[in-house]
CSV table of C-alpha atoms in Angstrom, one decimal:
chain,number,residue,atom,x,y,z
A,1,UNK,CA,106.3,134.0,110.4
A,2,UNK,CA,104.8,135.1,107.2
A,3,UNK,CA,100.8,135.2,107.2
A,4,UNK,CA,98.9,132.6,106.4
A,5,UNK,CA,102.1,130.1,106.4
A,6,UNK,CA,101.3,126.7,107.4
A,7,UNK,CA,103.4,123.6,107.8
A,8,UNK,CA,102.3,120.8,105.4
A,9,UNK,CA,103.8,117.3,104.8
A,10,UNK,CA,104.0,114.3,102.6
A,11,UNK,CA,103.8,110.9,103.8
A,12,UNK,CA,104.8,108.0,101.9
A,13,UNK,CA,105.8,104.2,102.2
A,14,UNK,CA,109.5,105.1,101.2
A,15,UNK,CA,110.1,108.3,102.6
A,16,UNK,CA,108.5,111.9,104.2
A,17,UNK,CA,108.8,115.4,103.2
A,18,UNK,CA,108.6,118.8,105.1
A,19,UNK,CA,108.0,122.1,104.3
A,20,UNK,CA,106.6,125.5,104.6
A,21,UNK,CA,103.5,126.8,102.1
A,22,UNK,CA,102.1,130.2,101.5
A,23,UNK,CA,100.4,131.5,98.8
A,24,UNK,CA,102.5,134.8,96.9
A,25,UNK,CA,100.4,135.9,94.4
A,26,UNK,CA,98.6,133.3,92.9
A,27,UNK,CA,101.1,130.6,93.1
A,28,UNK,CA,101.7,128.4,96.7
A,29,UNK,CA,105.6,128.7,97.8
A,30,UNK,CA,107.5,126.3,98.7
A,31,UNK,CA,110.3,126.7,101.5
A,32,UNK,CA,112.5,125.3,103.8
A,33,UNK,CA,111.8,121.2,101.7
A,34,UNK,CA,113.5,118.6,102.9
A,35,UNK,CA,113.0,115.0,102.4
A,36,UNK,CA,113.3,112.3,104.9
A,37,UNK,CA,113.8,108.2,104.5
A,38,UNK,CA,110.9,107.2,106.5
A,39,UNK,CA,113.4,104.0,107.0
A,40,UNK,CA,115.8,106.3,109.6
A,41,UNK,CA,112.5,106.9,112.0
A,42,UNK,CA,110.1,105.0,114.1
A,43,UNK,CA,107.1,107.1,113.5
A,44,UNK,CA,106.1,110.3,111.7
A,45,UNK,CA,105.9,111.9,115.0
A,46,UNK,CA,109.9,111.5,115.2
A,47,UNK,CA,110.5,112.6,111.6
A,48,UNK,CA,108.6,115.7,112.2
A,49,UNK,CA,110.7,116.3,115.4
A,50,UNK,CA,113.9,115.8,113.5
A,51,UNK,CA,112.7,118.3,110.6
A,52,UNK,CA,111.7,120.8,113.0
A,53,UNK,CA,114.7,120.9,115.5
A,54,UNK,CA,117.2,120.7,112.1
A,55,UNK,CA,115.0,124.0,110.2
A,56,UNK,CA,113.8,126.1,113.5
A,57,UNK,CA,110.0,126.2,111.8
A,58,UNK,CA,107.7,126.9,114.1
A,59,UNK,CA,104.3,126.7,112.8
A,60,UNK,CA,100.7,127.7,114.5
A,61,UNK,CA,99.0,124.9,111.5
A,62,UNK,CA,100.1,121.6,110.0
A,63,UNK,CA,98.5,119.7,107.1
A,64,UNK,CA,100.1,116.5,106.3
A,65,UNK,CA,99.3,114.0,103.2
A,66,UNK,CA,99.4,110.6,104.0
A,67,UNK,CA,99.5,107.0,101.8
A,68,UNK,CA,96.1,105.7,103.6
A,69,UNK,CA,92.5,106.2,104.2
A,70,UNK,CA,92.3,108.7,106.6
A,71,UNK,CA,89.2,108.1,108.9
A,72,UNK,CA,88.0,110.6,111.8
A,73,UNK,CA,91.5,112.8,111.5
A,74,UNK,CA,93.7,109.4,112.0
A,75,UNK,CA,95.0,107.2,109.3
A,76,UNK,CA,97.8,104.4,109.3
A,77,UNK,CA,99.9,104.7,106.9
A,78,UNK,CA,99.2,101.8,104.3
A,79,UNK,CA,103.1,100.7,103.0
A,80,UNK,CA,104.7,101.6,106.6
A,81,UNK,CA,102.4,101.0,109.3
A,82,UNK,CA,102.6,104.5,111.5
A,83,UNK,CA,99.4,105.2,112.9
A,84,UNK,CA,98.9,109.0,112.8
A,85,UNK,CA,96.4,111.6,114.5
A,86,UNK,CA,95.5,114.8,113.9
A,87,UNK,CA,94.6,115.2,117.8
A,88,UNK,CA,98.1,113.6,118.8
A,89,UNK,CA,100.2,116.1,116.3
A,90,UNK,CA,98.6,119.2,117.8
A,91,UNK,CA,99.2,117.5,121.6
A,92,UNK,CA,102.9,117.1,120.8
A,93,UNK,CA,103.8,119.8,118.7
A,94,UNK,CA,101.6,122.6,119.8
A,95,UNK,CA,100.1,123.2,117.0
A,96,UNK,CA,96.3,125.1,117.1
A,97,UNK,CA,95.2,123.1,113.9
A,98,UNK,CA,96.7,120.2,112.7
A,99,UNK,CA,94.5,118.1,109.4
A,100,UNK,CA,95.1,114.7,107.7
A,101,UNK,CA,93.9,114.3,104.1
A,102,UNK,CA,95.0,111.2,102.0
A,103,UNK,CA,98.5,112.0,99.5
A,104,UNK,CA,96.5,111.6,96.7
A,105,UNK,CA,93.9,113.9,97.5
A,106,UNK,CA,96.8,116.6,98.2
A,107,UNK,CA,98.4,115.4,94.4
A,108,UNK,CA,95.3,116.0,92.7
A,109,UNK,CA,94.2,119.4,94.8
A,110,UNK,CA,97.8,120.2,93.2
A,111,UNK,CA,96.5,120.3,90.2
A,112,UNK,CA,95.3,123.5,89.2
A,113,UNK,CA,98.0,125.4,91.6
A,114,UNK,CA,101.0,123.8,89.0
A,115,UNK,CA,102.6,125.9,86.3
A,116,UNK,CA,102.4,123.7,82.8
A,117,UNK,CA,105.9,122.7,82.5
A,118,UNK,CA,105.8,120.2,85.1
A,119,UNK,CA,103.5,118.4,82.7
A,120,UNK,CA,104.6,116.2,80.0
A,121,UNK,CA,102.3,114.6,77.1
A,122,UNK,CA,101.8,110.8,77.8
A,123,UNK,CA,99.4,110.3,75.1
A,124,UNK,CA,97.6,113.4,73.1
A,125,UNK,CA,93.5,114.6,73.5
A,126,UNK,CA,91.6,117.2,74.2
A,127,UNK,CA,90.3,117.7,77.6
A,128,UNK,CA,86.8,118.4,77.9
A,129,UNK,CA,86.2,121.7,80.0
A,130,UNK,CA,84.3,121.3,83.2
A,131,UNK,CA,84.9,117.2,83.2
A,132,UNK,CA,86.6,115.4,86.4
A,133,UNK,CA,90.3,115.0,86.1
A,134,UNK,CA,91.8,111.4,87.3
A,135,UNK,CA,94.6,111.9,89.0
A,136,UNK,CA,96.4,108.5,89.3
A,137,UNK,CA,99.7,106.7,89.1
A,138,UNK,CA,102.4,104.2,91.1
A,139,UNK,CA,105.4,105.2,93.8
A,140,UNK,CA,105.5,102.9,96.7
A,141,UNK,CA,101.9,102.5,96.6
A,142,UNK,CA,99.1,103.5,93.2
A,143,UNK,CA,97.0,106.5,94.4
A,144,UNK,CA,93.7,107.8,92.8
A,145,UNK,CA,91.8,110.4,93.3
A,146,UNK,CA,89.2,112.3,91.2
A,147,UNK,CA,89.9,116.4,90.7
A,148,UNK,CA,86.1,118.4,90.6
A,149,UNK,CA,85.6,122.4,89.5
A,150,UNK,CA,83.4,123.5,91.7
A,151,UNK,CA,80.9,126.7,91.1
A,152,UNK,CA,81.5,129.6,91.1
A,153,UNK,CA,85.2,128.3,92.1
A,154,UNK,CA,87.3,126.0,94.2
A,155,UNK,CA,87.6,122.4,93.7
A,156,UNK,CA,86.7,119.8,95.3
A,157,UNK,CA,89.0,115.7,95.5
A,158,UNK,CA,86.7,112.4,95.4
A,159,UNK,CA,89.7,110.3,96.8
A,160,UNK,CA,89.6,106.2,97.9
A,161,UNK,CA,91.4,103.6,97.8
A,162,UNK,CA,91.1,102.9,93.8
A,163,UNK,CA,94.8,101.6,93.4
A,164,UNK,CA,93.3,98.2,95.5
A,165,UNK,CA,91.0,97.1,92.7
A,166,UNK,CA,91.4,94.1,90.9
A,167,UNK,CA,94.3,93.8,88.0
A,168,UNK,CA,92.4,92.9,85.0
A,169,UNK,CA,95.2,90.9,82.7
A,170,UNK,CA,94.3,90.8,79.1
A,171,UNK,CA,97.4,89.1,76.9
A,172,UNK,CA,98.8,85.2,78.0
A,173,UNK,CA,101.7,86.7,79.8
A,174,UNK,CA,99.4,88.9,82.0
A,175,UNK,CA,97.3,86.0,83.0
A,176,UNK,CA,100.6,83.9,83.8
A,177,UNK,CA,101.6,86.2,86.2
A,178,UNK,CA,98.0,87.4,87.7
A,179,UNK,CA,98.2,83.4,88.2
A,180,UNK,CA,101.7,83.4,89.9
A,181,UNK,CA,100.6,86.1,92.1
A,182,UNK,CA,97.3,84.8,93.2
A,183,UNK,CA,99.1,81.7,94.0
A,184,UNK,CA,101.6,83.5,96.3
A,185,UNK,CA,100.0,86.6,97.9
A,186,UNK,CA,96.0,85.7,97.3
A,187,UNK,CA,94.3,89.0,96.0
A,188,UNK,CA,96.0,90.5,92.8
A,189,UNK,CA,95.2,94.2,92.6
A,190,UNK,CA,96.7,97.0,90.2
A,191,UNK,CA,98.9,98.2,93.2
A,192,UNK,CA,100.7,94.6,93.3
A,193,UNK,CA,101.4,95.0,90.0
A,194,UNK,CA,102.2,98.1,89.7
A,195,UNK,CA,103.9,100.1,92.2
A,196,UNK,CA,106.9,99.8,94.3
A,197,UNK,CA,105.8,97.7,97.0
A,198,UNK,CA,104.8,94.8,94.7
A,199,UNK,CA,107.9,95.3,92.9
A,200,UNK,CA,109.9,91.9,94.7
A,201,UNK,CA,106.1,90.0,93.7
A,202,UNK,CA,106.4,90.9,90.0
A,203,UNK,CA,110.6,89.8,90.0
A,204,UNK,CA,110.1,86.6,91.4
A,205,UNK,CA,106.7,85.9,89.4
A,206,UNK,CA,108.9,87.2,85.7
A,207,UNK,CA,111.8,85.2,87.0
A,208,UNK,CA,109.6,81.6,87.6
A,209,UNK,CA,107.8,82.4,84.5
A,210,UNK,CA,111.3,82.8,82.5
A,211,UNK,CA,112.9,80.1,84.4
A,212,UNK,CA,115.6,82.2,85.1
A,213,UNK,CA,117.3,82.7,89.2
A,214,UNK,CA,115.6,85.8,91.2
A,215,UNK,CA,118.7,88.5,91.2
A,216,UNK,CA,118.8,91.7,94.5
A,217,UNK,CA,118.5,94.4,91.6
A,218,UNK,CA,117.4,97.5,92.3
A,219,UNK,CA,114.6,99.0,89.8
A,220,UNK,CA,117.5,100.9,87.9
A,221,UNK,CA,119.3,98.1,87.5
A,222,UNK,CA,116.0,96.2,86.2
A,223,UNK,CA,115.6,99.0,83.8
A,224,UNK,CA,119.3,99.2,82.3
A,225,UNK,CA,119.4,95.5,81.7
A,226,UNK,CA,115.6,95.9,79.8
A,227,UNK,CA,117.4,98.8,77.6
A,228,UNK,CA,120.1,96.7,76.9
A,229,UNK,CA,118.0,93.9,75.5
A,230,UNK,CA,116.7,91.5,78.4
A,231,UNK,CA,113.3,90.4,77.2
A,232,UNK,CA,112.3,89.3,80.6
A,233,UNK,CA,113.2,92.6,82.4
A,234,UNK,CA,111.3,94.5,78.9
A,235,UNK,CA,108.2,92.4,79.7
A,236,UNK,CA,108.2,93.0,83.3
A,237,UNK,CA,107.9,96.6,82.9
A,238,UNK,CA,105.9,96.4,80.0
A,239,UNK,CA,103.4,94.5,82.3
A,240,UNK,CA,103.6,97.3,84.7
A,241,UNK,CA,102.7,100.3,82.3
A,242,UNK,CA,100.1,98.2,81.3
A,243,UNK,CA,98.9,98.0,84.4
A,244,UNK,CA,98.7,101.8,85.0
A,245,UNK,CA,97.4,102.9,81.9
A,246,UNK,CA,94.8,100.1,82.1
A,247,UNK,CA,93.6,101.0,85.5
A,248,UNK,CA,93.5,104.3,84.1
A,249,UNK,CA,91.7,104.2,81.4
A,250,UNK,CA,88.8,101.6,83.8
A,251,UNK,CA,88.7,104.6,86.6
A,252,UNK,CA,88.0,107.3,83.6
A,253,UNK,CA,85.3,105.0,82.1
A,254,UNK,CA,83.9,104.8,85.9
A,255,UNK,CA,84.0,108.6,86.6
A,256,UNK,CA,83.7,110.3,83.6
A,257,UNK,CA,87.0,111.9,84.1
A,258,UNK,CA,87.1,113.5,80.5
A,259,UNK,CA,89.1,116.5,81.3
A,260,UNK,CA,92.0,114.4,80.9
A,261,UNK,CA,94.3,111.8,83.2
A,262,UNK,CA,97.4,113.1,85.6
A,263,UNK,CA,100.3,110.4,86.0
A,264,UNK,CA,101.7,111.0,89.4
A,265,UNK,CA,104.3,108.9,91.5
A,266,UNK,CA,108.1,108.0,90.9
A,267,UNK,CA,107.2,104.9,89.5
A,268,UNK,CA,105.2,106.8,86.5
A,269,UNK,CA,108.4,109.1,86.0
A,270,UNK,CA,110.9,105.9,86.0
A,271,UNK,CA,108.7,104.3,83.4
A,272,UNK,CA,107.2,107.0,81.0
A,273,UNK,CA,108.9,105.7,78.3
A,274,UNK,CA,107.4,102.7,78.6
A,275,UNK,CA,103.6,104.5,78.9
A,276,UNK,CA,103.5,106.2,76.5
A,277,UNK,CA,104.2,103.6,74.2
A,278,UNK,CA,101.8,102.5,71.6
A,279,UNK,CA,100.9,99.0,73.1
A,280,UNK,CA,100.5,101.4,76.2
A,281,UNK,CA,98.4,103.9,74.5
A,282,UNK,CA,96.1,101.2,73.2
A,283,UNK,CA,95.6,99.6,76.6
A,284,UNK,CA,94.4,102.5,77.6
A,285,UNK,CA,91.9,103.5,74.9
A,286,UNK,CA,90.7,100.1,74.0
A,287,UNK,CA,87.2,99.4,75.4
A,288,UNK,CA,85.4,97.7,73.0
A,289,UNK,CA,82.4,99.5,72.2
A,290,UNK,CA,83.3,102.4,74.5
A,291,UNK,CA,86.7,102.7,73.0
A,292,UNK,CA,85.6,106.3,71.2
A,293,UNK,CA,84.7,107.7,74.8
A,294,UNK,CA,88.5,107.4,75.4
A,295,UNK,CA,90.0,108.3,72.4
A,296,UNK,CA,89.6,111.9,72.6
A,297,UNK,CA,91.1,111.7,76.8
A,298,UNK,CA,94.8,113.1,77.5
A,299,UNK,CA,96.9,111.8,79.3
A,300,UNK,CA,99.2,113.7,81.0
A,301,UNK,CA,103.0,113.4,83.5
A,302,UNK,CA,103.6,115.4,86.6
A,303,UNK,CA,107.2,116.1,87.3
A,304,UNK,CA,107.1,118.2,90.2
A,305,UNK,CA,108.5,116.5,93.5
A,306,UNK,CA,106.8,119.2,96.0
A,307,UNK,CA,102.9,118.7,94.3
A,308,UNK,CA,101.5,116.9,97.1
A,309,UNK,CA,102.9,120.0,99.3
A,310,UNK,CA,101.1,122.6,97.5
A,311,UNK,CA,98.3,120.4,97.7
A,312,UNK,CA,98.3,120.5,101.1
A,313,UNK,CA,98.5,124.1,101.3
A,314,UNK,CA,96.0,124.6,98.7
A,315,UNK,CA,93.6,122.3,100.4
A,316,UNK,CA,94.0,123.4,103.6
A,317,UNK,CA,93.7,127.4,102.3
A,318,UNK,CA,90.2,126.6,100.6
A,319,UNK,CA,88.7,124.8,103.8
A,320,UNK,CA,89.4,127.0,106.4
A,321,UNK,CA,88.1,130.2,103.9
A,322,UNK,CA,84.8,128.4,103.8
């Protein structure tokens, strides 16, 4: 076992990944990955089994990232209901330490441990040095989290449960379908709109607004047929950029998050044609008489599949050195 090795996990609605971190050099290391449909098992508990029979890891630490508030080292997991503890993982599996932290607090604790190239320019600024970095953006659920420097180092993750506030629609076709929503599910928040789980929501809503039959399409498909010239499938993920990069730009104006904006999630890599368009763009900057303390913010894409992993690692690293 190399030194200082731990196991660390991510825990989504969709599916679960494994692996083993260290820290060579100045970079954390990613081995043994592996990623698991969270649909094949009855609980994280029998995922991790699976993963560690299958690779022959054997681990004295675990830290797993999980899609849910974590409260007194247990959390339930918000888009697939498995209740996890930290006390129950070290009971089963052996482990001497095992610690639960929120995904998005592992994606934005990624941060500063990822080379550059797994960034991509959304929209164009200049991040102001020393400022919080939002770390946001749709997969099965819409995490944020807020990135701090701390002095004379580390860093330090304000994370909640930000992709639950309201959806604020601005144009007639937004309100339409805040409308059709609140109608059908009650509360409308920026996670209905815009992430995976409220993906079936949005259809139906687009396809009663259009007048049009609700087709089974999977989100490629939705996408192909927008390329090709649907209007309604165009609008619908129009509406859902808009959605992101309008939370966005509410959660910078709220925590002063001008060293810039990560998009994280598989949604935001499925769509980033679609946020960094100019409509897009706008939505994010316009505020009315703040709009200036935006204009300046970057906006940036994560591509890297492992972040919340490293996060883990990194996180994990910096509080058991304190």
């Amino acid at each position: 076992m190399v030194e200082g090795a731990i196991l660390v996990g991510d825990v989504g609605g969709t599916n679960t990944r494994f692996a083993v971190a260290h820290r060579v050099g100045g970079a954390i290391l990613i081995e043994q990955f592996e990623k698991l449909p969270d649909r094949e098992y009855a609980s994280l508990e029998d995922a991790l089994e699976d993963y560690l029979a299958r690779s022959g890891v054997r681990m004295r630490a675990a830290c797993i990232a999980l899609a849910g508030p974590v409260r007194n080292q247990e959390v339930t997991v918000t888009n697939r209901g498995w209740h996890v503890s930290a006390q129950a993982l070290k009971a089963r599996f052996g482990f001497a330490d095992a610690c639960l932290i929120n995904d998005f607090h592992a994606m934005a604790r990624s941060v500063p441990e990822l080379a550059e190239d797994v960034f991509e320019e959304i929209l164009p600024g200049q991040a102001q040095e020393g400022a919080p970095i939002l770390v946001t953006g749709p997969g099965t659920g819409l995490g944020v989290a807020t990135l701090f420097a701390l002095s004379p180092g580390g860093w330090k993750v304000l994370s909640g449960e930000g992709g639950h506030m309201a959806y604020a629609p601005r144009t007639a076709t937004e309100h339409e379908l805040a409308r059709l929503l609140a109608r059908d599910h009650g509360y409308v928040s920026n996670e209905l709109v815009a992430s995976g789980s409220g993906l079936d929501a949005v259809h139906a809503a687009f396809c009663e607004m259009f007048g049009r039959p609700v087709e089974d399409l999977t989100p490629a498909e939705m996408q192909s047929r927008a390329a090709a010239g649907d209007e309604m499938y165009r609008a619908l993920i129009e509406s859902r950029a808009l959605a992101v990069m309008g939370a966005a730009g509410d959660l910078v104006l709220a925590n002063g998050a001008l060293g810039g904006v990560v998009l994280a999630g598989g949604v935001s890599e499925r769509i980033s044609d679609y946020l960094r368009s100019p409509l897009a763009c706008e939505r994010f900057v316009s505020r009315g008489p703040m709009s200036a303390y935006l204009e300046t913010c970057p906006v940036r894409l994560m591509r890297d599949a492992t972040a919340p992993l490293k996060g883990a690692a990194a996180y994990y690293e910096q509080l058991t050195r304190i």
